[in-house]
Every structure is written in structure tokens, then in C-alpha cells.
JSON list of C-alpha atoms in Angstrom, two decimals:
[
{"chain": "A", "resi": 1, "resn": "MET", "atom": "CA", "xyz": [20.65, 13.66, 7.36]},
{"chain": "A", "resi": 2, "resn": "GLU", "atom": "CA", "xyz": [19.12, 14.10, 10.77]},
{"chain": "A", "resi": 3, "resn": "LYS", "atom": "CA", "xyz": [15.97, 16.15, 11.25]},
{"chain": "A", "resi": 4, "resn": "ALA", "atom": "CA", "xyz": [17.87, 18.97, 12.93]},
{"chain": "A", "resi": 5, "resn": "GLU", "atom": "CA", "xyz": [20.30, 19.22, 10.03]},
{"chain": "A", "resi": 6, "resn": "ILE", "atom": "CA", "xyz": [17.48, 19.16, 7.50]},
{"chain": "A", "resi": 7, "resn": "ALA", "atom": "CA", "xyz": [15.44, 21.72, 9.43]},
{"chain": "A", "resi": 8, "resn": "LEU", "atom": "CA", "xyz": [18.36, 24.16, 9.55]},
{"chain": "A", "resi": 9, "resn": "THR", "atom": "CA", "xyz": [18.93, 24.11, 5.83]},
{"chain": "A", "resi": 10, "resn": "MET", "atom": "CA", "xyz": [15.44, 23.75, 4.31]},
{"chain": "A", "resi": 11, "resn": "SER", "atom": "CA", "xyz": [11.89, 24.99, 4.80]},
{"chain": "A", "resi": 12, "resn": "LYS", "atom": "CA", "xyz": [9.09, 22.57, 5.64]},
{"chain": "A", "resi": 13, "resn": "GLU", "atom": "CA", "xyz": [7.80, 22.72, 2.04]},
{"chain": "A", "resi": 14, "resn": "THR", "atom": "CA", "xyz": [11.24, 21.99, 0.63]},
{"chain": "A", "resi": 15, "resn": "ILE", "atom": "CA", "xyz": [11.67, 19.07, 3.01]},
{"chain": "A", "resi": 16, "resn": "PHE", "atom": "CA", "xyz": [8.41, 17.54, 1.84]},
{"chain": "A", "resi": 17, "resn": "GLU", "atom": "CA", "xyz": [9.21, 18.07, -1.81]},
{"chain": "A", "resi": 18, "resn": "PHE", "atom": "CA", "xyz": [12.39, 16.14, -1.16]},
{"chain": "A", "resi": 19, "resn": "LEU", "atom": "CA", "xyz": [10.60, 13.39, 0.83]},
{"chain": "A", "resi": 20, "resn": "MET", "atom": "CA", "xyz": [7.82, 13.03, -1.75]},
{"chain": "A", "resi": 21, "resn": "HIS", "atom": "CA", "xyz": [10.33, 12.84, -4.59]},
{"chain": "A", "resi": 22, "resn": "ASP", "atom": "CA", "xyz": [12.52, 10.27, -2.84]},
{"chain": "A", "resi": 23, "resn": "TYR", "atom": "CA", "xyz": [9.94, 8.12, -1.04]},
{"chain": "A", "resi": 24, "resn": "GLY", "atom": "CA", "xyz": [6.64, 8.78, -2.81]},
{"chain": "A", "resi": 25, "resn": "PRO", "atom": "CA", "xyz": [7.00, 6.08, -5.50]},
{"chain": "A", "resi": 26, "resn": "LYS", "atom": "CA", "xyz": [8.28, 3.53, -2.97]},
{"chain": "A", "resi": 27, "resn": "ILE", "atom": "CA", "xyz": [5.43, 4.19, -0.57]},
{"chain": "A", "resi": 28, "resn": "LEU", "atom": "CA", "xyz": [2.91, 4.09, -3.42]},
{"chain": "A", "resi": 29, "resn": "ASN", "atom": "CA", "xyz": [4.31, 0.73, -4.53]},
{"chain": "A", "resi": 30, "resn": "MET", "atom": "CA", "xyz": [4.13, -0.71, -1.01]},
{"chain": "A", "resi": 31, "resn": "VAL", "atom": "CA", "xyz": [0.54, 0.48, -0.54]},
{"chain": "A", "resi": 32, "resn": "TYR", "atom": "CA", "xyz": [-0.46, -0.82, -3.98]},
{"chain": "A", "resi": 33, "resn": "LEU", "atom": "CA", "xyz": [0.91, -4.25, -3.13]},
{"chain": "A", "resi": 34, "resn": "MET", "atom": "CA", "xyz": [-1.23, -4.27, -0.01]},
{"chain": "A", "resi": 35, "resn": "ILE", "atom": "CA", "xyz": [-4.43, -2.92, -1.62]},
{"chain": "A", "resi": 36, "resn": "LYS", "atom": "CA", "xyz": [-4.14, -3.94, -5.30]},
{"chain": "A", "resi": 37, "resn": "ASP", "atom": "CA", "xyz": [-5.94, -0.83, -6.51]},
{"chain": "A", "resi": 38, "resn": "GLN", "atom": "CA", "xyz": [-3.90, 1.98, -8.08]},
{"chain": "A", "resi": 39, "resn": "LYS", "atom": "CA", "xyz": [-6.37, 4.82, -7.39]},
{"chain": "A", "resi": 40, "resn": "ILE", "atom": "CA", "xyz": [-6.88, 3.86, -3.75]},
{"chain": "A", "resi": 41, "resn": "ALA", "atom": "CA", "xyz": [-3.13, 3.37, -3.30]},
{"chain": "A", "resi": 42, "resn": "GLU", "atom": "CA", "xyz": [-2.58, 6.89, -4.66]},
{"chain": "A", "resi": 43, "resn": "ASP", "atom": "CA", "xyz": [-5.18, 8.27, -2.24]},
{"chain": "A", "resi": 44, "resn": "ILE", "atom": "CA", "xyz": [-3.58, 6.50, 0.73]},
{"chain": "A", "resi": 45, "resn": "THR", "atom": "CA", "xyz": [-0.12, 7.71, -0.33]},
{"chain": "A", "resi": 46, "resn": "GLN", "atom": "CA", "xyz": [-1.42, 11.26, -0.58]},
{"chain": "A", "resi": 47, "resn": "GLU", "atom": "CA", "xyz": [-3.05, 10.93, 2.85]},
{"chain": "A", "resi": 48, "resn": "THR", "atom": "CA", "xyz": [0.27, 9.62, 4.21]},
{"chain": "A", "resi": 49, "resn": "PHE", "atom": "CA", "xyz": [2.15, 12.70, 3.07]},
{"chain": "A", "resi": 50, "resn": "MET", "atom": "CA", "xyz": [-0.62, 15.03, 4.24]},
{"chain": "A", "resi": 51, "resn": "LYS", "atom": "CA", "xyz": [-0.52, 13.50, 7.73]},
{"chain": "A", "resi": 52, "resn": "ALA", "atom": "CA", "xyz": [3.25, 13.65, 7.81]},
{"chain": "A", "resi": 53, "resn": "TYR", "atom": "CA", "xyz": [3.21, 17.30, 6.71]},
{"chain": "A", "resi": 54, "resn": "MET", "atom": "CA", "xyz": [0.60, 18.25, 9.30]},
{"chain": "A", "resi": 55, "resn": "ASN", "atom": "CA", "xyz": [2.51, 16.43, 12.06]},
{"chain": "A", "resi": 56, "resn": "TRP", "atom": "CA", "xyz": [6.09, 17.24, 11.04]},
{"chain": "A", "resi": 57, "resn": "ASP", "atom": "CA", "xyz": [6.56, 19.32, 14.19]},
{"chain": "A", "resi": 58, "resn": "TYR", "atom": "CA", "xyz": [5.80, 16.21, 16.27]},
{"chain": "A", "resi": 59, "resn": "PHE", "atom": "CA", "xyz": [8.40, 14.07, 14.49]},
{"chain": "A", "resi": 60, "resn": "ARG", "atom": "CA", "xyz": [10.99, 13.45, 17.21]},
{"chain": "A", "resi": 61, "resn": "GLY", "atom": "CA", "xyz": [13.80, 12.40, 14.91]},
{"chain": "A", "resi": 62, "resn": "GLU", "atom": "CA", "xyz": [14.36, 9.12, 16.75]},
{"chain": "A", "resi": 63, "resn": "SER", "atom": "CA", "xyz": [14.20, 7.38, 13.39]},
{"chain": "A", "resi": 64, "resn": "GLU", "atom": "CA", "xyz": [14.74, 8.35, 9.79]},
{"chain": "A", "resi": 65, "resn": "PRO", "atom": "CA", "xyz": [11.92, 10.27, 8.08]},
{"chain": "A", "resi": 66, "resn": "LYS", "atom": "CA", "xyz": [11.64, 7.31, 5.69]},
{"chain": "A", "resi": 67, "resn": "THR", "atom": "CA", "xyz": [10.80, 4.97, 8.57]},
{"chain": "A", "resi": 68, "resn": "TRP", "atom": "CA", "xyz": [8.25, 7.43, 9.93]},
{"chain": "A", "resi": 69, "resn": "LEU", "atom": "CA", "xyz": [6.59, 7.81, 6.50]},
{"chain": "A", "resi": 70, "resn": "TYR", "atom": "CA", "xyz": [6.43, 4.04, 5.99]},
{"chain": "A", "resi": 71, "resn": "ARG", "atom": "CA", "xyz": [4.81, 3.61, 9.41]},
{"chain": "A", "resi": 72, "resn": "ILE", "atom": "CA", "xyz": [2.18, 6.26, 8.59]},
{"chain": "A", "resi": 73, "resn": "ALA", "atom": "CA", "xyz": [1.53, 4.58, 5.22]},
{"chain": "A", "resi": 74, "resn": "ILE", "atom": "CA", "xyz": [1.16, 1.15, 6.80]},
{"chain": "A", "resi": 75, "resn": "ASN", "atom": "CA", "xyz": [-1.23, 2.49, 9.43]},
{"chain": "A", "resi": 76, "resn": "GLU", "atom": "CA", "xyz": [-3.30, 4.31, 6.81]},
{"chain": "A", "resi": 77, "resn": "THR", "atom": "CA", "xyz": [-3.43, 1.15, 4.70]},
{"chain": "A", "resi": 78, "resn": "LYS", "atom": "CA", "xyz": [-4.51, -0.95, 7.68]},
{"chain": "A", "resi": 79, "resn": "LYS", "atom": "CA", "xyz": [-7.20, 1.60, 8.45]},
{"chain": "A", "resi": 80, "resn": "TYR", "atom": "CA", "xyz": [-8.50, 1.29, 4.90]},
{"chain": "A", "resi": 81, "resn": "VAL", "atom": "CA", "xyz": [-8.35, -2.51, 4.93]},
{"chain": "A", "resi": 82, "resn": "ARG", "atom": "CA", "xyz": [-10.51, -2.55, 8.05]},
{"chain": "A", "resi": 83, "resn": "SER", "atom": "CA", "xyz": [-13.06, -0.31, 6.38]},
{"chain": "A", "resi": 84, "resn": "TRP", "atom": "CA", "xyz": [-16.34, -1.60, 5.04]},
{"chain": "A", "resi": 85, "resn": "SER", "atom": "CA", "xyz": [-15.73, -0.28, 1.54]},
{"chain": "A", "resi": 86, "resn": "PHE", "atom": "CA", "xyz": [-12.57, -2.33, 1.05]},
{"chain": "A", "resi": 87, "resn": "ARG", "atom": "CA", "xyz": [-14.19, -5.58, 2.13]},
{"chain": "A", "resi": 88, "resn": "THR", "atom": "CA", "xyz": [-17.18, -4.92, -0.12]},
{"chain": "A", "resi": 89, "resn": "ILE", "atom": "CA", "xyz": [-15.18, -3.84, -3.17]},
{"chain": "A", "resi": 90, "resn": "PHE", "atom": "CA", "xyz": [-12.62, -6.63, -2.84]},
{"chain": "A", "resi": 91, "resn": "SER", "atom": "CA", "xyz": [-15.28, -9.33, -2.62]},
{"chain": "A", "resi": 92, "resn": "LYS", "atom": "CA", "xyz": [-16.97, -7.94, -5.76]},
{"chain": "A", "resi": 93, "resn": "LEU", "atom": "CA", "xyz": [-13.64, -7.87, -7.63]},
{"chain": "A", "resi": 94, "resn": "THR", "atom": "CA", "xyz": [-12.90, -11.46, -6.64]},
{"chain": "A", "resi": 95, "resn": "LEU", "atom": "CA", "xyz": [-16.33, -12.55, -7.86]},
{"chain": "A", "resi": 96, "resn": "GLN", "atom": "CA", "xyz": [-15.81, -10.68, -11.16]},
{"chain": "A", "resi": 97, "resn": "SER", "atom": "CA", "xyz": [-12.40, -12.34, -11.62]},
{"chain": "A", "resi": 98, "resn": "GLN", "atom": "CA", "xyz": [-13.92, -15.75, -11.13]},
{"chain": "A", "resi": 99, "resn": "GLN", "atom": "CA", "xyz": [-16.72, -15.00, -13.59]},
{"chain": "A", "resi": 100, "resn": "GLN", "atom": "CA", "xyz": [-14.23, -13.72, -16.19]},
{"chain": "A", "resi": 101, "resn": "ALA", "atom": "CA", "xyz": [-12.12, -16.83, -15.76]},
{"chain": "A", "resi": 102, "resn": "GLN", "atom": "CA", "xyz": [-15.16, -19.03, -16.36]},
{"chain": "A", "resi": 103, "resn": "ASN", "atom": "CA", "xyz": [-16.30, -17.06, -19.42]},
{"chain": "A", "resi": 104, "resn": "LYS", "atom": "CA", "xyz": [-13.00, -17.11, -21.34]},
{"chain": "A", "resi": 105, "resn": "VAL", "atom": "CA", "xyz": [-12.84, -19.74, -24.05]},
{"chain": "A", "resi": 106, "resn": "THR", "atom": "CA", "xyz": [-9.57, -20.34, -25.88]},
{"chain": "A", "resi": 107, "resn": "ASP", "atom": "CA", "xyz": [-7.54, -23.22, -27.30]},
{"chain": "A", "resi": 108, "resn": "ASP", "atom": "CA", "xyz": [-5.78, -23.65, -23.98]},
{"chain": "A", "resi": 109, "resn": "THR", "atom": "CA", "xyz": [-8.78, -23.14, -21.69]},
{"chain": "A", "resi": 110, "resn": "GLU", "atom": "CA", "xyz": [-7.64, -25.61, -19.08]},
{"chain": "A", "resi": 111, "resn": "SER", "atom": "CA", "xyz": [-4.22, -23.98, -18.67]},
{"chain": "A", "resi": 112, "resn": "ILE", "atom": "CA", "xyz": [-5.69, -20.48, -18.44]},
{"chain": "A", "resi": 113, "resn": "PHE", "atom": "CA", "xyz": [-8.32, -21.63, -15.98]},
{"chain": "A", "resi": 114, "resn": "PHE", "atom": "CA", "xyz": [-5.76, -23.20, -13.67]},
{"chain": "A", "resi": 115, "resn": "LYS", "atom": "CA", "xyz": [-3.51, -20.11, -13.77]},
{"chain": "A", "resi": 116, "resn": "GLN", "atom": "CA", "xyz": [-6.39, -17.77, -13.02]},
{"chain": "A", "resi": 117, "resn": "ASN", "atom": "CA", "xyz": [-7.80, -20.09, -10.38]},
{"chain": "A", "resi": 118, "resn": "ARG", "atom": "CA", "xyz": [-4.40, -20.27, -8.66]},
{"chain": "A", "resi": 119, "resn": "ALA", "atom": "CA", "xyz": [-4.11, -16.49, -8.74]},
{"chain": "A", "resi": 120, "resn": "VAL", "atom": "CA", "xyz": [-7.59, -16.08, -7.27]},
{"chain": "A", "resi": 121, "resn": "GLU", "atom": "CA", "xyz": [-6.92, -18.67, -4.58]},
{"chain": "A", "resi": 122, "resn": "LEU", "atom": "CA", "xyz": [-3.57, -17.12, -3.70]},
{"chain": "A", "resi": 123, "resn": "ARG", "atom": "CA", "xyz": [-5.18, -13.67, -3.50]},
{"chain": "A", "resi": 124, "resn": "LYS", "atom": "CA", "xyz": [-7.88, -15.07, -1.23]},
{"chain": "A", "resi": 125, "resn": "LEU", "atom": "CA", "xyz": [-5.33, -16.74, 1.02]},
{"chain": "A", "resi": 126, "resn": "VAL", "atom": "CA", "xyz": [-3.17, -13.64, 1.32]},
{"chain": "A", "resi": 127, "resn": "MET", "atom": "CA", "xyz": [-6.16, -11.39, 1.94]},
{"chain": "A", "resi": 128, "resn": "SER", "atom": "CA", "xyz": [-7.50, -13.79, 4.58]},
{"chain": "A", "resi": 129, "resn": "LEU", "atom": "CA", "xyz": [-4.33, -13.29, 6.62]},
{"chain": "A", "resi": 130, "resn": "SER", "atom": "CA", "xyz": [-4.30, -10.73, 9.37]},
{"chain": "A", "resi": 131, "resn": "PRO", "atom": "CA", "xyz": [-2.96, -7.33, 8.25]},
{"chain": "A", "resi": 132, "resn": "ASP", "atom": "CA", "xyz": [0.27, -7.96, 10.15]},
{"chain": "A", "resi": 133, "resn": "TYR", "atom": "CA", "xyz": [1.03, -11.24, 8.33]},
{"chain": "A", "resi": 134, "resn": "ARG", "atom": "CA", "xyz": [-0.06, -9.74, 5.01]},
{"chain": "A", "resi": 135, "resn": "GLN", "atom": "CA", "xyz": [2.34, -6.88, 5.64]},
{"chain": "A", "resi": 136, "resn": "VAL", "atom": "CA", "xyz": [5.22, -9.31, 6.20]},
{"chain": "A", "resi": 137, "resn": "ILE", "atom": "CA", "xyz": [4.52, -11.06, 2.89]},
{"chain": "A", "resi": 138, "resn": "ILE", "atom": "CA", "xyz": [4.33, -7.74, 1.06]},
{"chain": "A", "resi": 139, "resn": "CYS", "atom": "CA", "xyz": [7.59, -6.56, 2.63]},
{"chain": "A", "resi": 140, "resn": "VAL", "atom": "CA", "xyz": [9.34, -9.75, 1.53]},
{"chain": "A", "resi": 141, "resn": "ILE", "atom": "CA", "xyz": [7.97, -9.40, -2.01]},
{"chain": "A", "resi": 142, "resn": "THR", "atom": "CA", "xyz": [9.01, -5.75, -2.30]},
{"chain": "A", "resi": 143, "resn": "LYS", "atom": "CA", "xyz": [12.47, -6.47, -0.90]},
{"chain": "A", "resi": 144, "resn": "ASN", "atom": "CA", "xyz": [13.21, -8.99, -3.69]}
]
């Protein structure tokens, strides 16, 4: 439905209930894949819908509301990634993961170590990419 059609039949609150129900989980999943922290992903998703609600009157309808919401979510995620707190928290989590991998002792220590080491290395490589390239990888992963 186009914005004009939606606006004629529903109130702003009803529209956002519909949008949050239909796109909320998908946006949360996309943000989580970019951030890897459920609580922060929920906060960014909430901020996405708050911004969209506050700026609904400025939505020109040149694209689908879904596209507009995804763009807001991506921009909010990029803003968070650039923030100091993300860089600090992520580096601490990576260090903790490495320490946990070194402290685990099992019958198959070598296999576990290599799996965890590969996961840590892959995470480092993906996170070292620019946000644009990271976004492409996440979009490909979520599409499959």
C-alpha cells in the first residue's frame, strides 16, 4: 500500500503498530547481526521506530515504508558503531572470548581452540571492515 492509501485508512498510531509488527523483528535481526549484542540491538530498533514515528510527516512516499525503516536502522547502527562505547565494549568482549578459549580444557581441546580462534578471527576481520562493507556482508547473510 502507498503512504496515501495507508494514511486515508489508518491513524498514525495504527500505522506504526502495523509497521512494528511486520518489520520490527526483521529490523531487530539485521541490527543484531551488525552489533552482536541483543540489548543494544533492541535499543537501536526502538530508536529506529521512534525516529520514524517522529518524522512520519516528512516521509515522502517515494519508497516503501520498509525501505525507509531499514535505512533509518542502518544509519542508527552506523552511528552506534562509530561511538566510543561500541569500540571499547567490543574490544573487551573480544579479549574475554580469547581468554575463555584459552582457559577451556576438554578432551578435544585442540579442535575447540581452532573453532573458537577461527570465530574470533572472523569476527575481527568483519569488524575491521568499513561499515559499508560490513553492511553488505550482513545483508548477504540475512538474505540466505
